[in-house]
CSV table of C-alpha atoms and ligand atoms in Angstrom, one decimal:
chain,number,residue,atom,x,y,z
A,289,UNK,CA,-37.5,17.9,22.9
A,290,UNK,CA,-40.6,16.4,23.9
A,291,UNK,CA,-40.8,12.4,24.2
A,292,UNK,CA,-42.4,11.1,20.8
A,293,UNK,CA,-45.8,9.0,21.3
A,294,UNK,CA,-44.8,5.8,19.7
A,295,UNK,CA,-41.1,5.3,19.6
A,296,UNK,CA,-40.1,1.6,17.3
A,297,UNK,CA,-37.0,0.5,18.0
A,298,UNK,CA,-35.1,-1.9,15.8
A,299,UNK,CA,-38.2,-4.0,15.5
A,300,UNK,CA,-37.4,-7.7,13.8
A,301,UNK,CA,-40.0,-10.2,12.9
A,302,UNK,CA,-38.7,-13.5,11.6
A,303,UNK,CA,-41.2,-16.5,10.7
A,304,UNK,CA,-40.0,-19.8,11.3
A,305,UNK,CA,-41.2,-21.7,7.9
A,306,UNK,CA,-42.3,-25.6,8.3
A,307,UNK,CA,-39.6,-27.5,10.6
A,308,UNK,CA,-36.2,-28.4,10.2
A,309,UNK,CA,-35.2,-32.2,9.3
A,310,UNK,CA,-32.7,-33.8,10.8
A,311,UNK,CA,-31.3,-30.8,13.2
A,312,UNK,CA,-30.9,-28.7,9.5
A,313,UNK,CA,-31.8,-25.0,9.6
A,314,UNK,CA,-34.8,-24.3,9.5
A,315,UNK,CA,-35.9,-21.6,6.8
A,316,UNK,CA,-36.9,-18.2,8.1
A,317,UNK,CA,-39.2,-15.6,6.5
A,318,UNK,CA,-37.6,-12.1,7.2
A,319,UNK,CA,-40.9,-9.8,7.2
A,320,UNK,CA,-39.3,-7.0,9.1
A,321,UNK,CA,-35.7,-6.3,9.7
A,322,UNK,CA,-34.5,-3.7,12.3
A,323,UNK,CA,-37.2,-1.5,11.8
A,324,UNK,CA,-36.7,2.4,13.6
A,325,UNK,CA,-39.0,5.0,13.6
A,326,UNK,CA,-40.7,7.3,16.1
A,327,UNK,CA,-44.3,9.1,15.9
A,328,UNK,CA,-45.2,12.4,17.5
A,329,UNK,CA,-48.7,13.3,19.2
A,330,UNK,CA,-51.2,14.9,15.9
A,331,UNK,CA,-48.7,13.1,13.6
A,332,UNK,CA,-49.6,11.1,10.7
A,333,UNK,CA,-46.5,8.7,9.7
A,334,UNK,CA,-47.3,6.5,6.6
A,335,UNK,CA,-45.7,3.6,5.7
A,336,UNK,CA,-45.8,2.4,2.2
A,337,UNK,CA,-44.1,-0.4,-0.4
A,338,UNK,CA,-45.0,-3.1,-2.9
A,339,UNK,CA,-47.3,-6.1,-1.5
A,340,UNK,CA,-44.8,-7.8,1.0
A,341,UNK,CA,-42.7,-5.5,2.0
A,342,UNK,CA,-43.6,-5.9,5.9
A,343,UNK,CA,-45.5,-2.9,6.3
A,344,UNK,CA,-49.0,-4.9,7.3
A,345,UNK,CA,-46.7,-7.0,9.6
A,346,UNK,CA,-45.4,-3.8,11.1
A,347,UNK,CA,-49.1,-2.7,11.8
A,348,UNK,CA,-49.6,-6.0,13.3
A,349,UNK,CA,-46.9,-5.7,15.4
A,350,UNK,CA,-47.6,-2.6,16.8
A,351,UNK,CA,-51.0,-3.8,17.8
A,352,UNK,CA,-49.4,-6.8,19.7
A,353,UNK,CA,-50.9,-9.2,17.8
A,354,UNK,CA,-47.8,-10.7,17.0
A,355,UNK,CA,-44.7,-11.0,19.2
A,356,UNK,CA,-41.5,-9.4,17.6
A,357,UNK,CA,-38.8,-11.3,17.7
A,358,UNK,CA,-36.5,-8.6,18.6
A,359,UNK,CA,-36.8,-4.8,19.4
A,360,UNK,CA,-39.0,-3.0,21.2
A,361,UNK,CA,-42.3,-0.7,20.9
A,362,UNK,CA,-42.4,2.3,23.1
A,363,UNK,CA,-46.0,3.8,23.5
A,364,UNK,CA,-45.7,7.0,26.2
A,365,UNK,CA,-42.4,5.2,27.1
A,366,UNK,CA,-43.8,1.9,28.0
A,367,UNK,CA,-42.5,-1.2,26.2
A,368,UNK,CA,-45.6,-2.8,24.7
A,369,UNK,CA,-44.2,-5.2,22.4
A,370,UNK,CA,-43.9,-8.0,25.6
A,371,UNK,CA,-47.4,-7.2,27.2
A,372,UNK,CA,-49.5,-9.6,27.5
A,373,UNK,CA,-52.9,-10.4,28.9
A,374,UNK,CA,-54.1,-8.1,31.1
A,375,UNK,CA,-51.4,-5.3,30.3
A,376,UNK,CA,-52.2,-5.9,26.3
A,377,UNK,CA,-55.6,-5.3,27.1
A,378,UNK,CA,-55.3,-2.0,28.4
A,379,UNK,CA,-52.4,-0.7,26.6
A,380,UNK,CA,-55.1,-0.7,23.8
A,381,UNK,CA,-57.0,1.8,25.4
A,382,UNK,CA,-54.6,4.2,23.5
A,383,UNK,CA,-53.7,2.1,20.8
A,384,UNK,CA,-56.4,0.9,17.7
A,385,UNK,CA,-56.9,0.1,14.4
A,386,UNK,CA,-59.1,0.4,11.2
A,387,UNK,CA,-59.1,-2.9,8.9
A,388,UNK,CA,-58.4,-2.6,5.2
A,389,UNK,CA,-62.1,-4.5,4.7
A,390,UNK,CA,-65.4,-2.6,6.4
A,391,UNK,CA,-67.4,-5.3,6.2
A,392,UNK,CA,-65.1,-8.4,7.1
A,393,UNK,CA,-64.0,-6.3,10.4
A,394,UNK,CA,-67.8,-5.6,11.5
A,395,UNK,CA,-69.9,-8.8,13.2
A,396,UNK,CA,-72.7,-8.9,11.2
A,397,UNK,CA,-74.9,-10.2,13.9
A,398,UNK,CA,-74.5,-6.5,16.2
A,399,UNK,CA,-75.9,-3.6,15.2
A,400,UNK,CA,-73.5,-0.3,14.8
A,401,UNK,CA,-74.3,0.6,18.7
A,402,UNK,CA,-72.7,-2.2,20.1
A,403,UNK,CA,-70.2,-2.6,17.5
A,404,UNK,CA,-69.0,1.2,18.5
A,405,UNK,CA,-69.4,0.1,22.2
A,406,UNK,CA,-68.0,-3.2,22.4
A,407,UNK,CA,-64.5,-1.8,23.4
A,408,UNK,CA,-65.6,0.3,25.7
A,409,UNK,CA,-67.7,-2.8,27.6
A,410,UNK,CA,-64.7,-4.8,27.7
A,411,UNK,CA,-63.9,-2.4,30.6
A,412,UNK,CA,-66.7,-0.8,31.9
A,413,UNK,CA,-70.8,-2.4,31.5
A,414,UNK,CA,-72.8,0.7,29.7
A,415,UNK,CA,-76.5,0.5,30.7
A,416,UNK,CA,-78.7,1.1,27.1
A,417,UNK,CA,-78.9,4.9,27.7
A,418,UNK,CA,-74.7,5.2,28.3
A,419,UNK,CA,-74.3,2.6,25.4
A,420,UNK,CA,-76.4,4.7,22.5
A,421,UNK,CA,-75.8,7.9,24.2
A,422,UNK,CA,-71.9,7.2,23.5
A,423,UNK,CA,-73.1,5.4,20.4
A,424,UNK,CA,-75.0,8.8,19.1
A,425,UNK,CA,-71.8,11.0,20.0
A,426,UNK,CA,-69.4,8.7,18.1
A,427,UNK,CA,-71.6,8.4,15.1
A,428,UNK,CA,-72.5,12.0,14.7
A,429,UNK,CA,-68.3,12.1,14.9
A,430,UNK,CA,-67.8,10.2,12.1
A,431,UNK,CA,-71.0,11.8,10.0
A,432,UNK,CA,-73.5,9.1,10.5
A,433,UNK,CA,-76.7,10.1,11.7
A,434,UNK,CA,-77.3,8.6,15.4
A,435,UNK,CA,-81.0,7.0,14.1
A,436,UNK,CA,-79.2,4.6,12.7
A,437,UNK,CA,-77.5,2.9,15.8
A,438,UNK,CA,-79.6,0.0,15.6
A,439,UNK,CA,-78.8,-1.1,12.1
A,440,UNK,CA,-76.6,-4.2,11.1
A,441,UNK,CA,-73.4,-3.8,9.0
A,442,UNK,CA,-75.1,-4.8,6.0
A,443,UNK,CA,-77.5,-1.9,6.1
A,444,UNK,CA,-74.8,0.7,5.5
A,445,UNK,CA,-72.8,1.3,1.8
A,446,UNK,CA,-69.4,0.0,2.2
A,447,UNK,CA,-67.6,3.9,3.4
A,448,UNK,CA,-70.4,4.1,6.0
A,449,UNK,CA,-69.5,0.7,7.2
A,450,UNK,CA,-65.4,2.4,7.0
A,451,UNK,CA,-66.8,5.2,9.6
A,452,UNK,CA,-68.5,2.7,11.7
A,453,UNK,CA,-64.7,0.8,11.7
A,454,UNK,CA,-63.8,4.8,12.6
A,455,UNK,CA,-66.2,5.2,15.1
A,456,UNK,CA,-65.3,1.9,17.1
A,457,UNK,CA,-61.1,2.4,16.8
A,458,UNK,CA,-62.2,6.0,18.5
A,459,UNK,CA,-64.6,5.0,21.2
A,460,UNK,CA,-61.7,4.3,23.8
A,461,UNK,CA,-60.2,8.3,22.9
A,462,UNK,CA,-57.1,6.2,21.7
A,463,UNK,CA,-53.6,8.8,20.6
A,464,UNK,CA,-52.8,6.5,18.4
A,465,UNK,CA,-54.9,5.0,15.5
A,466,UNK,CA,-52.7,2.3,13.3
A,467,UNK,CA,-55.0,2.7,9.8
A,468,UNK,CA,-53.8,-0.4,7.7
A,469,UNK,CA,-54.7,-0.2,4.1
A,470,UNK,CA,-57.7,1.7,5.5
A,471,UNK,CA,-58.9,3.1,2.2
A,472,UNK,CA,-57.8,0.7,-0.9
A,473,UNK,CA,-61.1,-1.3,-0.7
A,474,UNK,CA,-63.2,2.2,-0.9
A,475,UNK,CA,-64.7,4.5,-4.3
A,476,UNK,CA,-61.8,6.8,-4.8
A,477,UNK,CA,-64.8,9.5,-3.4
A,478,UNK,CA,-65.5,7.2,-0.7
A,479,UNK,CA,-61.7,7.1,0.2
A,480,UNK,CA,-61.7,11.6,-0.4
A,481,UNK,CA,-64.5,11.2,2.1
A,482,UNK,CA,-63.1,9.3,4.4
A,483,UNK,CA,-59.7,10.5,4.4
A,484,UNK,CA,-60.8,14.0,5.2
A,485,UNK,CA,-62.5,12.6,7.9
A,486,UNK,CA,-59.7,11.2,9.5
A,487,UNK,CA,-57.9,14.7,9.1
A,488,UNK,CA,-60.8,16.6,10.4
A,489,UNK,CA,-60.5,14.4,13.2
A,490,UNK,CA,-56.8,14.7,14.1
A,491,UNK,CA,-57.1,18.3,13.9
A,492,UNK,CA,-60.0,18.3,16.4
A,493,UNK,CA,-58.6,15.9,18.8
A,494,UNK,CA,-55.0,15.5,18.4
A,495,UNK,CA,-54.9,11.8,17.8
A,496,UNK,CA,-51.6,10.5,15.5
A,497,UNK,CA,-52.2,8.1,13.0
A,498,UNK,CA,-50.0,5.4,11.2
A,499,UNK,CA,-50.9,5.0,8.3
A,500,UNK,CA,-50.1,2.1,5.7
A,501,UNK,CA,-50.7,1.9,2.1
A,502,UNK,CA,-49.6,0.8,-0.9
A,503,UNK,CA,-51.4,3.8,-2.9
A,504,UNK,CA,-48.3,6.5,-3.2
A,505,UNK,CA,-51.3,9.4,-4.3
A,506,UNK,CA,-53.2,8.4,-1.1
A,507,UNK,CA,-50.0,9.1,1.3
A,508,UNK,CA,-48.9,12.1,-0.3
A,509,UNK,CA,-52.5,13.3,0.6
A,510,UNK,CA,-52.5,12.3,3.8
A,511,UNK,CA,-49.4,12.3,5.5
A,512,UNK,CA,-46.7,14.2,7.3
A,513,UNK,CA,-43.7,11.8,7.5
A,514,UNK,CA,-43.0,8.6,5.1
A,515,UNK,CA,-41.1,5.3,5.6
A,516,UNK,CA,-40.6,4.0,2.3
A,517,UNK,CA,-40.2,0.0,2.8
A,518,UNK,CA,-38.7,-3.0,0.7
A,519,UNK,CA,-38.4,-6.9,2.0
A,520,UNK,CA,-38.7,-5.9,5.8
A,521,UNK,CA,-36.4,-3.0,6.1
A,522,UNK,CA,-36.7,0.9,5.7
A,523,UNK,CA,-34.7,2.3,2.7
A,524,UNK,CA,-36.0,6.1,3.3
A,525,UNK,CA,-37.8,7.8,5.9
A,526,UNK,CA,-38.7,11.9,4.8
A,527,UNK,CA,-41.3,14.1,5.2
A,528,UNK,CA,-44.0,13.5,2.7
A,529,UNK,CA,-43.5,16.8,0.5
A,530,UNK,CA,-40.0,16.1,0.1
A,531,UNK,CA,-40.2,12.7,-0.7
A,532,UNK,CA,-42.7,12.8,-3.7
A,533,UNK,CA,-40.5,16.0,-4.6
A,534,UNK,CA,-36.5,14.7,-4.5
A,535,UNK,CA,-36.7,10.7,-4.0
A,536,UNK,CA,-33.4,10.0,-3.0
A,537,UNK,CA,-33.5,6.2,-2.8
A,538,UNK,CA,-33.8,4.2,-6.1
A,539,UNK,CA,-36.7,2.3,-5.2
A,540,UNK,CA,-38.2,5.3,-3.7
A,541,UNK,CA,-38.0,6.9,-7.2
A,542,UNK,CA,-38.9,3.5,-9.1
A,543,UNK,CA,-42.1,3.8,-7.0
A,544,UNK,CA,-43.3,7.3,-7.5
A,545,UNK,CA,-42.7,7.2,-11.3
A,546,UNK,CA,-44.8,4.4,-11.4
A,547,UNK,CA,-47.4,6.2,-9.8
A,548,UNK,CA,-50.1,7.9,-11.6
A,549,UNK,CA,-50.2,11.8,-11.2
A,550,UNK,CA,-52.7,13.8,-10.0
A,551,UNK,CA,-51.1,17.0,-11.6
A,552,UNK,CA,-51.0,16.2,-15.1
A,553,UNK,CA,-48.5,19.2,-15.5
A,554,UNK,CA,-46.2,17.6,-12.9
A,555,UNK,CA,-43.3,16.0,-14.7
A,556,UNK,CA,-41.4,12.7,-13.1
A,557,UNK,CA,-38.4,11.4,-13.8
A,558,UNK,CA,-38.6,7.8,-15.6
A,559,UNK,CA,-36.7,5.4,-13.2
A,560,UNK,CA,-37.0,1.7,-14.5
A,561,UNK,CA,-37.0,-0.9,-12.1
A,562,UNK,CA,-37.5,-4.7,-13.6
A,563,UNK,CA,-38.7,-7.5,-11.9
A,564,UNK,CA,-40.6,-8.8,-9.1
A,565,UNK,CA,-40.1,-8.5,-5.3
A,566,UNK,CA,-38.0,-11.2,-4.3
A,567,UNK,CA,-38.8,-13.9,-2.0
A,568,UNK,CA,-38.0,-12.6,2.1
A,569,UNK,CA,-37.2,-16.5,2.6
A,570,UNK,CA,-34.0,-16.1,0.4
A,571,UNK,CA,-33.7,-12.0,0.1
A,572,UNK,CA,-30.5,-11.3,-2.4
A,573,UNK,CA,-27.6,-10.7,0.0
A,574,UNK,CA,-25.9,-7.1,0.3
A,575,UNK,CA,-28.6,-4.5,-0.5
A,576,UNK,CA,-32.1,-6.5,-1.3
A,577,UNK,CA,-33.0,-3.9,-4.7
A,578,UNK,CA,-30.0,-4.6,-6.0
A,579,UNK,CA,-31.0,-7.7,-8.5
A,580,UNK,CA,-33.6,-4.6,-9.7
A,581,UNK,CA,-32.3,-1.1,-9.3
A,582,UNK,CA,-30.4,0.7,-12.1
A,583,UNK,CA,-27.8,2.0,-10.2
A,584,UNK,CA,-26.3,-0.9,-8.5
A,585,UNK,CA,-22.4,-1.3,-8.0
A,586,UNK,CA,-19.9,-4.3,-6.4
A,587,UNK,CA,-20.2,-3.1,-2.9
A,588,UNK,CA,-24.2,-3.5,-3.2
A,589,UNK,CA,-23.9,-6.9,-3.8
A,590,UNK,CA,-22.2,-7.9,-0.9
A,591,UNK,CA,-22.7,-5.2,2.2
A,592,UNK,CA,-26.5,-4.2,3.7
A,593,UNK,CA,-26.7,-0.4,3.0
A,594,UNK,CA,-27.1,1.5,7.1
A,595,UNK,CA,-29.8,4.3,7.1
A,596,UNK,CA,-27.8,7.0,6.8
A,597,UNK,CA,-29.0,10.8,7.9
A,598,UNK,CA,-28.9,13.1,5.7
A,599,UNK,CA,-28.3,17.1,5.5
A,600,UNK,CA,-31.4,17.7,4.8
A,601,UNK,CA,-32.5,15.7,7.8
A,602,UNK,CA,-34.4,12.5,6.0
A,603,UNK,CA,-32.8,9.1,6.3
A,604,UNK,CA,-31.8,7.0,3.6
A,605,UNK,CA,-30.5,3.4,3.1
A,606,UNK,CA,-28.5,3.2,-0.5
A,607,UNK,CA,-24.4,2.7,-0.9
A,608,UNK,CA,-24.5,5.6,-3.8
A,609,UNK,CA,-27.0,7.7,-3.2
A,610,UNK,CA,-25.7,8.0,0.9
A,611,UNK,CA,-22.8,6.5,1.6
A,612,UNK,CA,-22.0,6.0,5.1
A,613,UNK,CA,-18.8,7.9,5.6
A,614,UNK,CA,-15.9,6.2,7.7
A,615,UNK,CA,-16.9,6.5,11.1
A,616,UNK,CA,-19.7,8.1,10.7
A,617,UNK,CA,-22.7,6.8,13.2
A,618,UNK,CA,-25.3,5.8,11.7
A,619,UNK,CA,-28.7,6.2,13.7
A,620,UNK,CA,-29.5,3.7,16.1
A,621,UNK,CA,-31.8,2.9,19.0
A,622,UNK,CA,-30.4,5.4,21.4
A,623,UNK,CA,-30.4,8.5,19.2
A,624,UNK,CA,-32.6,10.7,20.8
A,625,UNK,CA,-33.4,12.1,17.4
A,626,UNK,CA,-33.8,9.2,15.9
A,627,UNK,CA,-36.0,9.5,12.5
A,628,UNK,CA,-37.8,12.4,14.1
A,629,UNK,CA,-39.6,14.7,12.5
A,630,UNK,CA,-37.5,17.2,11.2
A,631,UNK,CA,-37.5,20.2,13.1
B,766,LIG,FE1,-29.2,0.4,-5.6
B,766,LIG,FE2,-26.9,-0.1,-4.4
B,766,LIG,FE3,-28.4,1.9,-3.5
B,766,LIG,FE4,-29.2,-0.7,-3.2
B,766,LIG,S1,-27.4,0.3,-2.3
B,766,LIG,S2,-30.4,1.0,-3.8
B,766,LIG,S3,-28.5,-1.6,-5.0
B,766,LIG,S4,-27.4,1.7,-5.5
């Protein structure tokens, strides 16, 4: 099997919150907890949950804008998580990212030539004919006619100002585009738009996207592979199809029968899940759904459900939905296989 582009290996984030008095703990926010997954070249894995589940602090630290503070992320086999300077810089030659907001993301001082090229001159100086000639190409890419190189950000509707965000995360030929809630602040026909484009590209260039969102209809367009997330940690990781067809995890269910359905002949199963997400300073111990989910028994209360794969090959985290047999090895870092892409 070939090596997977991005391979995330028990990635931990923990924030230290205010400081400790007197030599007492200090409080920790637990944004990610042992986080595993691996991405293939032309793949698009999304990653979705309710607001503050980790997934925008998993984007974040893929990017290396944030340390982790344990684990490791393998682009092509080299450990980015611990670059810095220098190395950062040009490990995100194949790494980018498009911002949730189009126009926050964009200087509105530089016109959409140098905000495509910008990147690209923080290695090599363009002359003006190089700068707008790649300029034109990247534009006409992302279905923006090259005239309009020379306008600001605020002279472009707010999905023309997402394909200028495109066209810049592109300009260094990146494999791997990290898209964080790249859509939610679009039209829903800006976001058909723009979605398409992004599978239009992948299918002409190859490039593998991760792909975060909180909008369950958006994913299931979109992706290949999902990582279903609550308070840090992965409860199910499944191909897309199979996940918004047999949800195996509670919360995984809770989420798609809240979801609104495209197919008004499709028919979900009502899965009621109470309450709010609780606070990843003091998560409930044992399994964190188990103040809300319907299924709960003793043992959730008290052990942290492993992911557990599956016979049909997607992994889930839940003491009664997959129990972890005795002795059975639950996947870890050096499983080749680990949360692959089912062959
Ligand atoms: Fe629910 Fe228990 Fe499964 Fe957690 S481990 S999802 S509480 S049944």
């Amino acid at each position: 099997m070939n090596k997977p582009l991005l391979n995330v290996e028990n990635l931990t984030k923990h924030y230290a919150v205010g400081t400790g008095f007197l030599k007492k703990s200090i409080p920790l926010v637990r944004a990610v907890e042992d986080v595993s997954f691996s991405v293939e070249k032309g793949e698009t894995f999304c990653i979705v949950g309710e607001s503050g589940c980790g997934k925008s602090t998993v984007a974040r630290l893929l990017m290396g804008l944030v340390q982790p503070t344990a684990g490791h992320v393998l682009l092509n086999g080299t450990d980015i998580a611990g670059l810095r300077g220098d190395e950062l810089r040009a490990s995100r030659k194949s790494i980018q990212m498009v911002f949730q907001d189009p126009y926050s993301s964009l200087n509105p001082r530089l016109t959409a030539a140098k905000i495509i090229t910008e990147s690209v001159e923080n290695f090599e100086r363009l002359g003006r004919k190089q700068r707008e000639a790649l300029a034109g190409e990247l534009l006409t890419k992302v279905g923006i006619s090259p005239d309009a190189m020379h306008r600001l950000p605020s002279e472009f509707s707010g999905g023309q100002r997402q394909r200028l965000g495109i066209a810049r995360a592109l300009a260094l030929n990146p494999s791997l585009i990290i898209a964080d809630e790249a859509v939610s602040a679009l039209d829903v026909s800006v976001q058909a738009q723009i979605l398409n484009l992004l599978m239009d590209l992948q299918q002409e260039t190859g490039i593998a996207f991760v792909f975060i969102s909180h909008d369950l209809s958006v994913v299931e367009h979109i992706g290949h592979r999902v990582a279903v997330m609550y308070l840090g940690r992965i409860v199910e990781l499944a191909p897309c199809e199979e996940l918004f067809k047999t949800p195996v995890h509670p919360y995984s269910e809770a989420l798609i029968a809240a979801a609104p359905l495209p197919d008004p002949t499709r028919v979900r199963s009502e899965v009621p899940v109470e309450g709010e997400v609780p606070s990843p300073i003091n998560p409930p111990s044992g399994c964190a759904f188990h103040p809300r989910c319907p299924l709960a028994i003793e043992r959730c209360r008290t052990s942290v459900p492993r992911l557990v794969r599956m016979t049909d090959g997607r992994f889930v985290a839940c003491h009664v939905r997959a129990p972890a047999e005795e002795g059975f090895a639950g996947p870890t870092a050096a499983d080749e296989h680990l949360q692959r892409a089912v062959p």
